[in-house]
Structure formats: C-alpha cells, structure tokens
Amino acid sequence: MVETLEKLFQENIKDLYSAEKQFLAGMKKLSKKAESQELKQALDQHIEQTEEHVKRIEQVAEICGTKPSGKACKAAQGLVEEAVEHLEEVEQGPVLDAAIVECAQKNEHYEICSYGTLIAWAGQLGLDKAIPILQKTLDEEKQADELLSKVAEQSVNTQAQSNESETSKPKATVR
C-alpha cells in the first residue's frame, strides 16, 4: 500500500524505468520499419537519448534510496502492443510512417507527463539533486516530440496523403 508521497515517487520511478525500457525496445522496431529517412533518423537519435534516460532514472533511484526495477509499466506495455499492431496491420510505406509517428508521439506524451509529475514531486520532497536529472530528460522528451511533429508536418503526412490519392484513383480500363 502506497501511503506517502515519497513512496509514490519511488513507485513512479520504477514505473517510468519500465516504460523507458519498453519504449526503447519498441522504438527499435519502429525505426526498422520506417521508410522515411528523416523519421528513421529522428527515431534513432531518440533511441540513443533513451538509453541515457534509463541511466538517469537509475541515478534518481539511487538518490531516493530505491531500486528502479521491480515494476512493469502497464501503460507502456499497452502503447508498445498498439505500435506492434500498427506494424502488422498497416502496409509498409508512407501510411505506416505516419502511424509510426503517431505511436512514437504517444510514448513521448506519456513520458512528458510522467517526468513533469516526478519533477514536481521531487521539489516537494526536497530531492533537489534529482530535479536537474529529471529536467534534462523532460527537455529531451519535449524536443523529440517536437521533432516528430516537424517530420510529420513537413514530409510524412503529405507522403501518406499522396499515397492515399494514388491508391484511390480509378484504374484505366483497356478496351
């Protein structure tokens, strides 16, 4: 039973640690399926950052005297399952790239919310050493989300729509 803010903070560190690890594995799958080089590059860059995020959560766990493991993030599990579903159901190409952006941004939004909450709680708990570590990750999550939006708006969504127009054109009949 969680009865204190400190314990809630520790439980959420464990949850976010699990989420980051699950998202890391999921992003690798998304990157392999992405056709857009811009999208693949954005995902690969964030994969590298996420590896650092995992290490930072370990640091924060140490600061607050807990271990980061021992909990499975069910929200991340669901988001990763949904991403895998898209990879199986959406045809390879521009439309799949649009779906990949959607999946990656859902992950980012979950992380942005989680890191923001942990920063507020760390401040309340006097865990001042944890705040800049969490803030650095929050800033990177926001940047990743913005980059994904930029990639989507400047190329991926247009290509997906163009693909849609091409596949819906009536076929010429031969007489």
Coordinates of C-alpha atoms in Angstrom, one line a residue:
M1 CA 0.0 0.0 0.0
V2 CA 1.4 3.4 -1.0
E3 CA 0.7 5.9 1.8
T4 CA 3.3 8.6 1.3
L5 CA 4.3 11.0 -1.5
E6 CA 7.9 9.6 -1.1
K7 CA 6.7 6.1 -1.7
L8 CA 4.5 7.2 -4.6
F9 CA 7.6 9.0 -6.1
Q10 CA 9.6 5.7 -5.8
E11 CA 6.9 3.7 -7.3
N12 CA 6.6 6.1 -10.3
I13 CA 10.4 5.9 -10.7
K14 CA 10.0 2.2 -11.1
D15 CA 7.1 2.6 -13.5
L16 CA 9.0 5.1 -15.7
Y17 CA 12.1 2.9 -15.7
S18 CA 10.0 0.1 -17.0
A19 CA 8.3 2.4 -19.5
E20 CA 11.6 3.7 -20.9
K21 CA 13.0 0.2 -21.3
Q22 CA 9.8 -0.9 -23.1
F23 CA 9.7 2.2 -25.3
L24 CA 13.4 1.6 -26.2
A25 CA 12.6 -1.8 -27.5
G26 CA 9.5 -0.6 -29.3
M27 CA 11.3 2.4 -30.9
K28 CA 13.9 0.0 -32.3
K29 CA 11.1 -2.0 -34.0
L30 CA 9.6 1.3 -35.3
S31 CA 12.9 2.5 -36.7
K32 CA 13.5 -0.7 -38.6
K33 CA 10.1 -0.4 -40.3
A34 CA 10.3 3.4 -41.1
E35 CA 10.9 4.2 -44.7
S36 CA 11.3 8.0 -44.3
Q37 CA 15.0 8.7 -43.7
E38 CA 14.0 11.8 -41.7
L39 CA 11.8 9.7 -39.5
K40 CA 14.3 6.9 -39.1
Q41 CA 17.0 9.5 -38.1
A42 CA 14.7 11.1 -35.6
L43 CA 13.9 7.7 -34.0
D44 CA 17.5 6.6 -34.0
Q45 CA 18.5 9.8 -32.3
H46 CA 15.9 9.3 -29.7
I47 CA 16.9 5.7 -29.2
E48 CA 20.4 7.0 -28.2
Q49 CA 18.8 9.5 -25.8
T50 CA 16.5 6.9 -24.3
E51 CA 19.5 4.7 -23.4
E52 CA 20.7 7.8 -21.4
H53 CA 17.3 8.3 -19.9
V54 CA 17.4 4.7 -18.4
K55 CA 20.8 5.6 -16.8
R56 CA 19.4 8.8 -15.4
I57 CA 16.4 7.1 -13.8
E58 CA 18.9 4.7 -12.2
Q59 CA 20.7 7.8 -10.8
V60 CA 17.4 9.2 -9.5
A61 CA 16.5 5.9 -7.9
E62 CA 19.9 5.9 -6.1
I63 CA 19.3 9.5 -4.9
C64 CA 16.0 8.5 -3.3
G65 CA 17.2 5.2 -1.9
T66 CA 15.3 2.7 -4.1
K67 CA 15.9 0.3 -6.9
P68 CA 14.4 1.3 -10.3
S69 CA 13.3 -2.3 -11.2
G70 CA 10.6 -4.5 -10.0
K71 CA 7.5 -2.9 -11.6
A72 CA 6.0 -3.4 -15.1
C73 CA 4.5 -0.2 -16.6
K74 CA 1.2 -1.4 -18.0
A75 CA 0.6 1.9 -19.9
A76 CA 3.9 1.4 -21.8
Q77 CA 3.0 -2.2 -22.4
G78 CA -0.3 -1.2 -24.0
L79 CA 1.3 1.6 -26.1
V80 CA 4.0 -0.8 -27.4
E81 CA 1.4 -3.5 -28.1
E82 CA -0.6 -0.9 -30.1
A83 CA 2.6 0.0 -32.0
V84 CA 3.2 -3.6 -32.9
E85 CA -0.4 -3.9 -34.0
H86 CA 0.1 -1.0 -36.4
L87 CA 3.3 -2.6 -37.8
E88 CA 1.3 -5.7 -38.5
E89 CA -1.8 -4.1 -39.9
V90 CA -0.6 -1.1 -41.8
E91 CA 1.0 -1.6 -45.2
Q92 CA 4.7 -0.7 -45.4
G93 CA 5.2 2.7 -46.9
P94 CA 4.2 6.3 -46.2
V95 CA 1.0 5.5 -44.3
L96 CA 3.0 3.2 -42.0
D97 CA 5.4 6.1 -41.4
A98 CA 2.5 8.3 -40.3
A99 CA 1.4 5.6 -37.9
I100 CA 4.9 5.2 -36.6
V101 CA 5.0 9.0 -35.8
E102 CA 1.7 8.6 -34.0
C103 CA 2.9 5.7 -31.9
A104 CA 6.2 7.4 -31.0
Q105 CA 4.4 10.6 -30.1
K106 CA 2.0 8.8 -27.8
N107 CA 5.1 7.4 -26.0
E108 CA 6.6 10.9 -25.8
H109 CA 3.4 12.4 -24.3
Y110 CA 3.3 9.7 -21.6
E111 CA 6.9 10.4 -20.7
I112 CA 6.4 14.2 -20.7
C113 CA 3.6 13.8 -18.3
S114 CA 5.5 11.4 -16.1
Y115 CA 8.7 13.4 -15.9
G116 CA 6.8 16.6 -15.2
T117 CA 5.0 15.0 -12.3
L118 CA 8.2 13.5 -10.9
I119 CA 9.9 16.9 -11.1
A120 CA 7.1 18.5 -9.1
W121 CA 7.2 15.7 -6.5
A122 CA 11.0 15.8 -6.2
G123 CA 10.7 19.5 -5.4
Q124 CA 8.0 18.8 -2.8
L125 CA 10.1 16.1 -1.3
G126 CA 13.3 18.1 -1.2
L127 CA 15.1 15.8 -3.7
D128 CA 16.9 18.7 -5.2
K129 CA 19.6 16.6 -6.7
A130 CA 17.0 14.6 -8.7
I131 CA 15.4 17.7 -10.3
P132 CA 18.1 18.6 -12.9
I133 CA 18.5 15.0 -13.9
L134 CA 14.7 14.6 -14.5
Q135 CA 14.5 18.0 -16.1
K136 CA 17.2 17.2 -18.7
T137 CA 15.2 14.1 -19.7
L138 CA 12.0 16.0 -19.8
D139 CA 13.6 18.6 -22.1
E140 CA 14.8 15.8 -24.4
E141 CA 11.4 14.2 -24.5
K142 CA 9.8 17.5 -25.5
Q143 CA 12.4 18.0 -28.2
A144 CA 11.8 14.5 -29.5
D145 CA 8.1 15.2 -29.6
E146 CA 8.6 18.5 -31.5
L147 CA 11.0 16.8 -33.9
L148 CA 8.4 14.1 -34.7
S149 CA 5.8 16.8 -35.3
K150 CA 8.1 18.6 -37.6
V151 CA 8.9 15.4 -39.6
A152 CA 5.2 14.6 -39.8
E153 CA 4.2 18.0 -40.9
Q154 CA 7.0 18.6 -43.4
S155 CA 7.0 15.2 -45.1
V156 CA 5.5 12.1 -43.6
N157 CA 1.8 13.2 -43.6
T158 CA 2.0 14.7 -47.1
Q159 CA 3.5 11.5 -48.4
A160 CA 0.9 9.4 -46.7
Q161 CA -1.9 11.5 -48.2
S162 CA -0.3 11.4 -51.6
N163 CA -0.1 7.6 -51.3
E164 CA -3.8 7.6 -50.4
S165 CA -4.6 9.7 -53.5
E166 CA -2.7 7.3 -55.8
T167 CA -4.3 4.2 -54.4
S168 CA -7.8 5.7 -54.7
K169 CA -7.5 6.8 -58.4
P170 CA -9.7 4.7 -60.7
K171 CA -7.8 2.4 -62.9
A172 CA -7.9 2.9 -66.6
T173 CA -9.6 0.1 -68.4
V174 CA -8.3 -1.5 -71.6
R175 CA -10.8 -2.0 -74.4

